[in-house]
mmCIF file of C-alpha atoms in Angstrom:
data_model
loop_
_atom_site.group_PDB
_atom_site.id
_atom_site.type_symbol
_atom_site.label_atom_id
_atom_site.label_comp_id
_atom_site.label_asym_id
_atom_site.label_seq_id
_atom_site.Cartn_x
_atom_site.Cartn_y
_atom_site.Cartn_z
ATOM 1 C CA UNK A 1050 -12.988 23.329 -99.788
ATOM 2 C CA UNK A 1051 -10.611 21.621 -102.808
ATOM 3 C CA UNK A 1052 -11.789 24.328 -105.202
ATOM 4 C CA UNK A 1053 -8.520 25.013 -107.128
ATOM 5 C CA UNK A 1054 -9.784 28.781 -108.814
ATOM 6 C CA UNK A 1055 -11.766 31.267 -107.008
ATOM 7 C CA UNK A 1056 -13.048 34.699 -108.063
ATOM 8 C CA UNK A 1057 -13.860 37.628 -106.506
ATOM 9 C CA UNK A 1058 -14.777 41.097 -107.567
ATOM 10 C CA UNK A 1059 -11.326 42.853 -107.084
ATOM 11 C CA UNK A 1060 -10.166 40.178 -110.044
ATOM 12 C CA UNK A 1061 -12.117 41.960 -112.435
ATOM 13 C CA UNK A 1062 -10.778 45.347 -114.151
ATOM 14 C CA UNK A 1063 -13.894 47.315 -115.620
ATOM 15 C CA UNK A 1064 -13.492 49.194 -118.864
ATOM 16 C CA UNK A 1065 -15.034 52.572 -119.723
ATOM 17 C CA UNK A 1066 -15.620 54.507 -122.774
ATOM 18 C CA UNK A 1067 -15.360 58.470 -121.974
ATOM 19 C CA UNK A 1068 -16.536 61.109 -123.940
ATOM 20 C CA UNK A 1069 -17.102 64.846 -124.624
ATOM 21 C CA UNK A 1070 -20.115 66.177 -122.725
ATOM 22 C CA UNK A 1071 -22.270 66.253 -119.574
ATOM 23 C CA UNK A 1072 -24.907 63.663 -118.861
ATOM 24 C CA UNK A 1073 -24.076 61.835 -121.674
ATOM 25 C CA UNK A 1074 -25.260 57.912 -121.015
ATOM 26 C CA UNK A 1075 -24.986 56.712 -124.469
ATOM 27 C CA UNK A 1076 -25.520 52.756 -125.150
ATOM 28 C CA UNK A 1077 -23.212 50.922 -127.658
ATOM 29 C CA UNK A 1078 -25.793 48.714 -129.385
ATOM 30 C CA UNK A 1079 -23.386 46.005 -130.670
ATOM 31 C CA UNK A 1080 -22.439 45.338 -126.641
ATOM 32 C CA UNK A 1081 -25.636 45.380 -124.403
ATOM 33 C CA UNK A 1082 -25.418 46.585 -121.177
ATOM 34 C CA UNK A 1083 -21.693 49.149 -122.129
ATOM 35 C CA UNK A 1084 -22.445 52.757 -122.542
ATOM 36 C CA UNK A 1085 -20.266 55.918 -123.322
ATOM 37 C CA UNK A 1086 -19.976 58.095 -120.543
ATOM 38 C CA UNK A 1087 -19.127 61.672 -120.367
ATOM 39 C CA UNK A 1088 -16.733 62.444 -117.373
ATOM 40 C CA UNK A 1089 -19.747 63.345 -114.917
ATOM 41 C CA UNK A 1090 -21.778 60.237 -115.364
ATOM 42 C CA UNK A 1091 -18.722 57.859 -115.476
ATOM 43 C CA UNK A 1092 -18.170 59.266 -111.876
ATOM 44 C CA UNK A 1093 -21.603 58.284 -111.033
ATOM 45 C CA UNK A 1094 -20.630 54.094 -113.167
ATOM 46 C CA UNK A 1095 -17.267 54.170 -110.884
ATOM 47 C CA UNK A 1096 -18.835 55.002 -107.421
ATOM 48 C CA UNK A 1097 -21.645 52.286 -108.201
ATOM 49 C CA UNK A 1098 -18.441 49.872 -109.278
ATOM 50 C CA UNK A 1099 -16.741 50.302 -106.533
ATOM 51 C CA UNK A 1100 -19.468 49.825 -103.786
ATOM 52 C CA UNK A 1101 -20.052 46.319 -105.595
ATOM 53 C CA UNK A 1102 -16.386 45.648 -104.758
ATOM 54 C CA UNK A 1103 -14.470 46.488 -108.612
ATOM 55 C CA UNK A 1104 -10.858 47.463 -107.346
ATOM 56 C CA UNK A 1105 -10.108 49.081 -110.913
ATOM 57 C CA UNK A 1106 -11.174 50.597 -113.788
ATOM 58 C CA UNK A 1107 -9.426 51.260 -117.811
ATOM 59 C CA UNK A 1108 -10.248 54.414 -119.677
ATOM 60 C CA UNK A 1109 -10.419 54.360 -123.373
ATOM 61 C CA UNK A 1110 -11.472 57.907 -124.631
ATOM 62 C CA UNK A 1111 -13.691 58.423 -127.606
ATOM 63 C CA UNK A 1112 -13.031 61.610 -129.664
ATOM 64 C CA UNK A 1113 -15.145 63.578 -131.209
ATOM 65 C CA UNK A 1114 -14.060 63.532 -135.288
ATOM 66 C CA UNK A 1115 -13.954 67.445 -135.403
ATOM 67 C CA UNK A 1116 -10.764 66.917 -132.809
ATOM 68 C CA UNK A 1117 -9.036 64.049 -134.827
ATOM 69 C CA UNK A 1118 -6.192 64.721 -136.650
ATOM 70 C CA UNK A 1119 -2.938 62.615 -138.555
ATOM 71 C CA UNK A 1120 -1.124 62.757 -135.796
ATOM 72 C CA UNK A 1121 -3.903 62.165 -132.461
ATOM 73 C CA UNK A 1122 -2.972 65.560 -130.942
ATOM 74 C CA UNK A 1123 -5.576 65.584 -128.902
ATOM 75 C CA UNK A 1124 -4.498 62.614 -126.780
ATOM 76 C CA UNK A 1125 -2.041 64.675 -125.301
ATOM 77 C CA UNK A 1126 -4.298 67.509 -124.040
ATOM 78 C CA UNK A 1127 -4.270 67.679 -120.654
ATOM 79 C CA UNK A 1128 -8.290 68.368 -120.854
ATOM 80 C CA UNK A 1129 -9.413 65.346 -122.787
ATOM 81 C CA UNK A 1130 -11.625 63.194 -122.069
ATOM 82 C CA UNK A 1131 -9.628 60.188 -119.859
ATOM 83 C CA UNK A 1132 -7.794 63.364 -118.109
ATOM 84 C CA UNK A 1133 -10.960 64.704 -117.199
ATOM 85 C CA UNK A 1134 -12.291 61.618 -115.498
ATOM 86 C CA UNK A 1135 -9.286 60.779 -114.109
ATOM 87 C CA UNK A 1136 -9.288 64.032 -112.375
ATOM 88 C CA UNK A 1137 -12.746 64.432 -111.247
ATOM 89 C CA UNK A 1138 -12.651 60.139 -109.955
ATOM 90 C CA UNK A 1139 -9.437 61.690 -108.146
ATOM 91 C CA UNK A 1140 -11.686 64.516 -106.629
ATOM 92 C CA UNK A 1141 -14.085 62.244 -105.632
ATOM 93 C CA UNK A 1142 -12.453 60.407 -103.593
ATOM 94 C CA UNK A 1143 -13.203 57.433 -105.284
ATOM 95 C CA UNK A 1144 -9.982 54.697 -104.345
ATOM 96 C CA UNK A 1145 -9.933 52.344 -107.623
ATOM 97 C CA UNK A 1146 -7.131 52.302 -109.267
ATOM 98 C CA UNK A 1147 -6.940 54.329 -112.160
ATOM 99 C CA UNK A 1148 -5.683 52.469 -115.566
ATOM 100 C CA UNK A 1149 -5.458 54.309 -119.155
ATOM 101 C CA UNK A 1150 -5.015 53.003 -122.780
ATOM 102 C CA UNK A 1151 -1.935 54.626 -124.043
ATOM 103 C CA UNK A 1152 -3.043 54.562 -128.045
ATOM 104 C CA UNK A 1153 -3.927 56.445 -131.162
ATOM 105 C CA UNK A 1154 -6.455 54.584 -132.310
ATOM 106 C CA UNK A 1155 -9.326 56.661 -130.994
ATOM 107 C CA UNK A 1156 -7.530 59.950 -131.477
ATOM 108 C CA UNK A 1157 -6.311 60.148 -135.069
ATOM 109 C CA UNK A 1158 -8.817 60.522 -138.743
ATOM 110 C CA UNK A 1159 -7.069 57.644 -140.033
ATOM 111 C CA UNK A 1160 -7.949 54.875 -136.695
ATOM 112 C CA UNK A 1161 -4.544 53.717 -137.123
ATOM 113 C CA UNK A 1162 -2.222 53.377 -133.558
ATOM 114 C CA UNK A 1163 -0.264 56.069 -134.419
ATOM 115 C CA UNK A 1164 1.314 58.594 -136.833
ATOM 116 C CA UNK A 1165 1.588 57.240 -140.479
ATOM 117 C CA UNK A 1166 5.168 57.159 -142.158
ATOM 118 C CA UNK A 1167 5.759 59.721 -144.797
ATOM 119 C CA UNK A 1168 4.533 56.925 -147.608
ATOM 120 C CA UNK A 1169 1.187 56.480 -145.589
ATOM 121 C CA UNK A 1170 0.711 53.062 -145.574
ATOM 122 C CA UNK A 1171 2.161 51.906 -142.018
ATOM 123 C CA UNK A 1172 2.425 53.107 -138.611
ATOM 124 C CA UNK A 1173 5.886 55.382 -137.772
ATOM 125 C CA UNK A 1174 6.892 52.801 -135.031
ATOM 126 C CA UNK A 1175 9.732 55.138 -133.712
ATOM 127 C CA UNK A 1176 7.925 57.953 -133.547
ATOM 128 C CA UNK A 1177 4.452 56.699 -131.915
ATOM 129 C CA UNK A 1178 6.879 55.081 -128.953
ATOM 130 C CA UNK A 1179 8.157 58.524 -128.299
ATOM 131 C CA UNK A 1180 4.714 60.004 -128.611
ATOM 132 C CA UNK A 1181 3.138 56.924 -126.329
ATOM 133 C CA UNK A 1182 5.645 58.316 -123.403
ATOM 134 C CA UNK A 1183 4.535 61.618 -123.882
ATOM 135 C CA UNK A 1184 1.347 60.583 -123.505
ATOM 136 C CA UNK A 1185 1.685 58.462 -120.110
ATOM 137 C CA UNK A 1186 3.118 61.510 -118.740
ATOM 138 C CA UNK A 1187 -0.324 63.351 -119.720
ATOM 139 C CA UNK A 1188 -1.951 60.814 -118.250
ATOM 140 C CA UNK A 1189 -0.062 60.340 -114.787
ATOM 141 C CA UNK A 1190 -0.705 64.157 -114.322
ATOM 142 C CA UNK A 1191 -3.828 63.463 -114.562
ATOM 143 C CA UNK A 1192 -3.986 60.583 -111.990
ATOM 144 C CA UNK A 1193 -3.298 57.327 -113.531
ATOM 145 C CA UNK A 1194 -2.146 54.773 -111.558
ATOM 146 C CA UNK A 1195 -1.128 52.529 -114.794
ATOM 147 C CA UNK A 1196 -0.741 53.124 -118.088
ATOM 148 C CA UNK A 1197 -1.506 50.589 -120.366
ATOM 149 C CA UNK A 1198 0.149 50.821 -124.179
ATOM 150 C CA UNK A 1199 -1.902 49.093 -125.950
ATOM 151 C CA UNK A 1200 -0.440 49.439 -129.614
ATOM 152 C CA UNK A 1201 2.038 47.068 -129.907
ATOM 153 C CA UNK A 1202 4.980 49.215 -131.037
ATOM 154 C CA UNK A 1203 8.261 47.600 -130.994
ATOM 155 C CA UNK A 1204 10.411 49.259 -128.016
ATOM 156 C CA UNK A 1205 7.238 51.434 -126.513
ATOM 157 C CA UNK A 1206 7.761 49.771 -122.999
ATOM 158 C CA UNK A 1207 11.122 51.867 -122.407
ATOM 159 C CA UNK A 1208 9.850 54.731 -124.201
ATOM 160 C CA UNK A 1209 6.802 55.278 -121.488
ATOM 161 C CA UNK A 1210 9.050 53.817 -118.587
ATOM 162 C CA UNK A 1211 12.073 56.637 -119.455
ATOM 163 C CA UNK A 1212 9.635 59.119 -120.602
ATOM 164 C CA UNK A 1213 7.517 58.475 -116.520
ATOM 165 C CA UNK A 1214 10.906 58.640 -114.615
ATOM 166 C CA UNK A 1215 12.198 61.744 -116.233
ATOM 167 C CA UNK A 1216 9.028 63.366 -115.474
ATOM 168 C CA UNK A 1217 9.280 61.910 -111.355
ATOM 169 C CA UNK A 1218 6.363 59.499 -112.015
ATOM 170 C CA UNK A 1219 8.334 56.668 -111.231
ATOM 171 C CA UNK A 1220 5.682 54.967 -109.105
ATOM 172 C CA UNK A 1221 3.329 54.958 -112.168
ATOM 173 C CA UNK A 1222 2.902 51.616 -113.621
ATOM 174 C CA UNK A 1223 3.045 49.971 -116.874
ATOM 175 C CA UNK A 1224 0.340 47.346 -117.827
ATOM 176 C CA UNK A 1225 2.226 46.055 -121.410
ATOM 177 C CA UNK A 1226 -0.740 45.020 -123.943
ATOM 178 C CA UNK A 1227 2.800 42.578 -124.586
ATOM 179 C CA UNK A 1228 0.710 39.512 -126.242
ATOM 180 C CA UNK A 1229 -1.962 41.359 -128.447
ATOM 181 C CA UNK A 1230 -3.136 39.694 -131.669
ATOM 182 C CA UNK A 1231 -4.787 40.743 -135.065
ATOM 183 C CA UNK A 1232 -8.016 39.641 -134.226
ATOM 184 C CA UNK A 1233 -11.660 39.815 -135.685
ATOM 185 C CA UNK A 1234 -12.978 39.699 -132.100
ATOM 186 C CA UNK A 1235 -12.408 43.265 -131.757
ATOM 187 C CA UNK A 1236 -15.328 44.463 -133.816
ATOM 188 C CA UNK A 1237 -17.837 45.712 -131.101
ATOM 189 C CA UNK A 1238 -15.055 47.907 -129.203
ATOM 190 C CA UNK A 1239 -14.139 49.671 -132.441
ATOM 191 C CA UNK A 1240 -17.978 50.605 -132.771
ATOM 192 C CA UNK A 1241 -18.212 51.780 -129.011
ATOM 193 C CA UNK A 1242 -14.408 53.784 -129.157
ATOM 194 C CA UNK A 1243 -15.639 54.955 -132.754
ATOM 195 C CA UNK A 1244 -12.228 53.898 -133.774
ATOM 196 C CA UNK A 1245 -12.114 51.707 -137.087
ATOM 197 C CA UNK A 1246 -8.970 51.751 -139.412
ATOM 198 C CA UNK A 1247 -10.102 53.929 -142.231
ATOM 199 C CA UNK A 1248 -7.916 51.818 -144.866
ATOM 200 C CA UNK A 1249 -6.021 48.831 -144.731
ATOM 201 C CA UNK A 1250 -6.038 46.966 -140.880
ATOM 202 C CA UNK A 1251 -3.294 46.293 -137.818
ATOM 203 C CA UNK A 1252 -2.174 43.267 -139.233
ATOM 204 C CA UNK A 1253 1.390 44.881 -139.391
ATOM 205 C CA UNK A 1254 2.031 45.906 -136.035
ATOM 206 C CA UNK A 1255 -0.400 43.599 -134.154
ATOM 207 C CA UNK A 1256 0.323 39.467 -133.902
ATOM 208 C CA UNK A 1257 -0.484 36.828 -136.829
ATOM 209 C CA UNK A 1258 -2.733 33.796 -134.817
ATOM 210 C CA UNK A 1259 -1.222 31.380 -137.025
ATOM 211 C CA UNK A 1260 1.980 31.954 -135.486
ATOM 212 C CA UNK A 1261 3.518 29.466 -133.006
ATOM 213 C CA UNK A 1262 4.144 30.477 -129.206
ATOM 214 C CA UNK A 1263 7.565 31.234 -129.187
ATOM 215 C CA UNK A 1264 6.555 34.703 -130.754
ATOM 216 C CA UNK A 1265 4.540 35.374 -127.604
ATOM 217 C CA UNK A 1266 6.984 34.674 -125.637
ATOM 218 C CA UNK A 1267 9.215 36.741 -127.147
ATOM 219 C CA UNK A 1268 7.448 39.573 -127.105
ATOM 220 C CA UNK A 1269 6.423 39.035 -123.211
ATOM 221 C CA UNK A 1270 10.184 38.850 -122.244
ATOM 222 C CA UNK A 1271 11.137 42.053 -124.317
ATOM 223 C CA UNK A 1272 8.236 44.028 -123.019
ATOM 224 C CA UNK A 1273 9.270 42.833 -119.314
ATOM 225 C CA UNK A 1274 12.679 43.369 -119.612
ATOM 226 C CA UNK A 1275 12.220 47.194 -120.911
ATOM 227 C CA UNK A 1276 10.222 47.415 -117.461
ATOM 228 C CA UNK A 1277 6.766 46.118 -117.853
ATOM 229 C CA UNK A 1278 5.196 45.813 -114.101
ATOM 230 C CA UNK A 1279 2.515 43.483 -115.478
ATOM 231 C CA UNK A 1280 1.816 41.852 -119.278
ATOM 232 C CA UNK A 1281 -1.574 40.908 -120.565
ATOM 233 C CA UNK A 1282 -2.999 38.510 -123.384
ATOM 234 C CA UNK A 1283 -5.481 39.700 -125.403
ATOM 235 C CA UNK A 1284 -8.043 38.383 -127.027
ATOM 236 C CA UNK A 1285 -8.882 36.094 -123.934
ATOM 237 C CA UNK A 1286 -10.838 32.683 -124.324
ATOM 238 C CA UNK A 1287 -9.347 31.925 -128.279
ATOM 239 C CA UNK A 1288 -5.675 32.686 -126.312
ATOM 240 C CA UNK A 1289 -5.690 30.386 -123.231
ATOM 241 C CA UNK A 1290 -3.354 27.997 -124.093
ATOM 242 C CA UNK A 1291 -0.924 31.107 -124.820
ATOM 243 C CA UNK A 1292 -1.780 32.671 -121.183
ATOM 244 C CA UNK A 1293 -1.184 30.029 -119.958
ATOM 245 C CA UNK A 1294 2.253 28.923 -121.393
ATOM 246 C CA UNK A 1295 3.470 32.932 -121.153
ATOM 247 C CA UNK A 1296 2.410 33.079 -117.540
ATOM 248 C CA UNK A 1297 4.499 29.724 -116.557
ATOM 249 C CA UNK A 1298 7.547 30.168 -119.048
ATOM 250 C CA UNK A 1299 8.201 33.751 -118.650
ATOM 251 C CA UNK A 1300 5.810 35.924 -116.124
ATOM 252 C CA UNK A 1301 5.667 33.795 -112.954
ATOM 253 C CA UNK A 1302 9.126 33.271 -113.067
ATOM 254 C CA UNK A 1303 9.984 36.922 -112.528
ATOM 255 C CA UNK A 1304 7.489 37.463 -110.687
ATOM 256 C CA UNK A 1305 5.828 39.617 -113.046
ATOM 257 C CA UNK A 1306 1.398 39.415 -113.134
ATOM 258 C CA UNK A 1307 -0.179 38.642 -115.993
ATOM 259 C CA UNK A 1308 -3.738 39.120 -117.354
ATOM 260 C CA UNK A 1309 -6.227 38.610 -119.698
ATOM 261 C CA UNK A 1310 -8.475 40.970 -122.217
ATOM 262 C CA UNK A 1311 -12.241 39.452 -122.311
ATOM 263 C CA UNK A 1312 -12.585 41.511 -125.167
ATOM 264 C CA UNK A 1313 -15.583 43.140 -127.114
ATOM 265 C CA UNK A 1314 -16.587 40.310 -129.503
ATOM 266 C CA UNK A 1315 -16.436 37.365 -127.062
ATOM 267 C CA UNK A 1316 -18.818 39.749 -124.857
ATOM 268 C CA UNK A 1317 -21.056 40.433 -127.469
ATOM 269 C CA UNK A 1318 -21.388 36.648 -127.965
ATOM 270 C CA UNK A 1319 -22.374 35.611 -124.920
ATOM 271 C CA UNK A 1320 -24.967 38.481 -124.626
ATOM 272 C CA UNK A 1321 -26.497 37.523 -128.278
ATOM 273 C CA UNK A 1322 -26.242 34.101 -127.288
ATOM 274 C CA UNK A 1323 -27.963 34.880 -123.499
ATOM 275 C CA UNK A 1324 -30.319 36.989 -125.020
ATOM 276 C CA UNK A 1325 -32.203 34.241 -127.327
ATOM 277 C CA UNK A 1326 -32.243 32.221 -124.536
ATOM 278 C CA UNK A 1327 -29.252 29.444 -126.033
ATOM 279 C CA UNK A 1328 -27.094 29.247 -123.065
ATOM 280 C CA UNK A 1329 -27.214 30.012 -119.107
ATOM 281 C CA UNK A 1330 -25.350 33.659 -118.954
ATOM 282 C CA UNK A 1331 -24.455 33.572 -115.086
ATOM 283 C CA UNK A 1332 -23.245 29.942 -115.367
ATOM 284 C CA UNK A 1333 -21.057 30.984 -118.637
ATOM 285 C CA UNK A 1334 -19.588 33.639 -117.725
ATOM 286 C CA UNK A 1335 -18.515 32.565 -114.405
ATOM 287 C CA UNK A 1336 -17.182 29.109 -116.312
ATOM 288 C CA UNK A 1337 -15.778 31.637 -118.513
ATOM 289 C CA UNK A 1338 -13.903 33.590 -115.720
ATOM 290 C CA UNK A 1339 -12.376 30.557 -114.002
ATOM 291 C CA UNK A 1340 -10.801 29.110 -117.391
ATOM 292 C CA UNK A 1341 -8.956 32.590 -117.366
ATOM 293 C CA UNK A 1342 -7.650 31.805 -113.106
ATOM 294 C CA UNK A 1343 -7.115 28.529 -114.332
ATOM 295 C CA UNK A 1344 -4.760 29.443 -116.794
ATOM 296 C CA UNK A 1345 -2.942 31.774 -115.142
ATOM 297 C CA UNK A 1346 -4.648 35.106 -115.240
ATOM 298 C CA UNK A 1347 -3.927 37.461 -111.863
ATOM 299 C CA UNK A 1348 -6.600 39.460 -113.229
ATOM 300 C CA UNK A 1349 -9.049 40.057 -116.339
ATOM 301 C CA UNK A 1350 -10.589 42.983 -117.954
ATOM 302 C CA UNK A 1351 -13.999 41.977 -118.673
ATOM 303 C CA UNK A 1352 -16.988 44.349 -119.880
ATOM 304 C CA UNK A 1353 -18.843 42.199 -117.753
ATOM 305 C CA UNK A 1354 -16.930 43.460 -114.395
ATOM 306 C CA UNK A 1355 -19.841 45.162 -112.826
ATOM 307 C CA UNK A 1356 -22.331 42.320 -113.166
ATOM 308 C CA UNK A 1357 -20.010 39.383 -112.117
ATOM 309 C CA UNK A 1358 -19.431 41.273 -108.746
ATOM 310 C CA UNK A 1359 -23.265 41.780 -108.583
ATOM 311 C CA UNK A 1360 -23.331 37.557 -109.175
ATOM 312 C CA UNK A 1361 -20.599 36.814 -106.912
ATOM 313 C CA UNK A 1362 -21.746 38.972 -103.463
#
């Protein structure tokens, strides 16, 4: 009756890794229990999702390295792999809502978040915001509900917001990756995307840890203010004291949601650790969950989406 954080399943966003293909149900062995899907048997993941009571689902599209190129090309073609589901979970009538990654990562040969500058050695930040709003557009063709830019470019907020409303897809969302930081918890999802940085890392467009708070908040308000609809934090557990202080200083104040990114590594943990028997895996991940509600979080994308509704009917 006092209980101060509840969960149910529609709190839970459940990623997906599309690919290339038909029938492909391919499991990523660094995160037990995630596969890569090709658009047909996603369908088949999201159906069995939703009937357990997920509300929504992120796309992250894996390309095959014969399509990759400097520039990531073929996330804007309007057959890839996230349009494809998008347009076939449209078709079948399946009600989620419908979030993509807006990013480069997975689509270029070098795994960086976007076009290189003409020296090759960092991101072309002007130019990938442009590109990230011609992407969104792709993408709300397609059927997205939200787009979620999840590069950290400086200013790529009102690129994809002017970029949607010029194109009449002003009821399309934006879900800002506004808090994101250079993390080594990432390791698993750049195995499943197939999306490692081929030299160097993202330490120059992503956030330092060692930095104080005020940076997050900084970036929150900007990313709001260029007409974010909702901001996340991301890595989760390592971050809480950062949801938590974005979400009272800045979000909630607005009125703007916030959420949190139970990413790859700190999944991968808790299965390793489940699977040799060291901890209680229900128990943790549910303890888990409620820090995130505790802190703040209106919702959180979790890998483990599908088996925390399965828990909590």
């Amino acid at each position: 009756m006092l209980t101060a954080t509840r969960l149910a399943p529609c709190d839970f966003v459940a990623p997906l890794f599309v690919r290339a293909g038909n029938n492909v149900k391919s499991p990523i062995k660094s995160m037990p229990g995630v596969h890569q899907f090709s658009p047909d048997t996603a369908i088949e993941e999201l159906k069995r999702l939703e009937s357990l009571g997920v509300a929504s689902y992120i796309l992250f599209g894996v390309t095959d390295a014969t399509k990759k190129d400097a520039t990531g090309s073929h996330a804007h073609n309007e057959r890839n792999e996230v349009c494809s589901t998008l347009k076939l979970a449209k078709g079948a009538g399946i009600g989620m809502v419908a979030i993509t990654d807006l990013c480069y990562c997975e689509y270029t040969d070098h795994g960086h978040c976007g076009p290189l500058t003409s020296s090759g050695e960092s991101v072309d930040n002007d130019r990938t915001a442009e590109m990230l709003g011609q992407q969104a557009v792709v993408h709300a063709r397609a059927g997205a509900d939200i787009v979620a830019p999840s590069g950290m470019m400086d200013n790529m907020v009102a690129a994809i917001r002017a970029a949607l409303d010029a194109d009449g897809k002003t009821d399309t969302a934006i879900l800002s990756y506004a808090v994101k930081y250079a993390s080594s918890f990432y390791g698993p999802f750049r195995d499943a995307a197939e999306s490692p940085p081929q030299f160097g890392d993202r330490k120059t467009y992503q956030m330092d840890f060692r930095r104080h708070e005020g940076e997050a908040l900084r970036e929150a308000q900007i990313d709001i203010a260029q007409g974010a609809d909702m901001i996340m934090v991301k890595p989760g557990v390592p971050y809480l004291d950062i949801l938590k202080t974005v979400t009272e200083k800045v979000a909630a104040p607005q009125g703007i949601p916030t959420s949190a990114y139970h990413v790859s590594g700190e999944y991968a943990m808790l299965k390793a650790a489940a699977a040799n028997g060291w901890i209680d895996e229900k128990g943790t991940v549910l303890e888990t969950m409620h820090a995130f509600k505790r802190a703040g979080a209106s919702f959180i994308l979790t890998y483990y989406a599908g088996q925390l509704a399965e828990w909590l009917q």
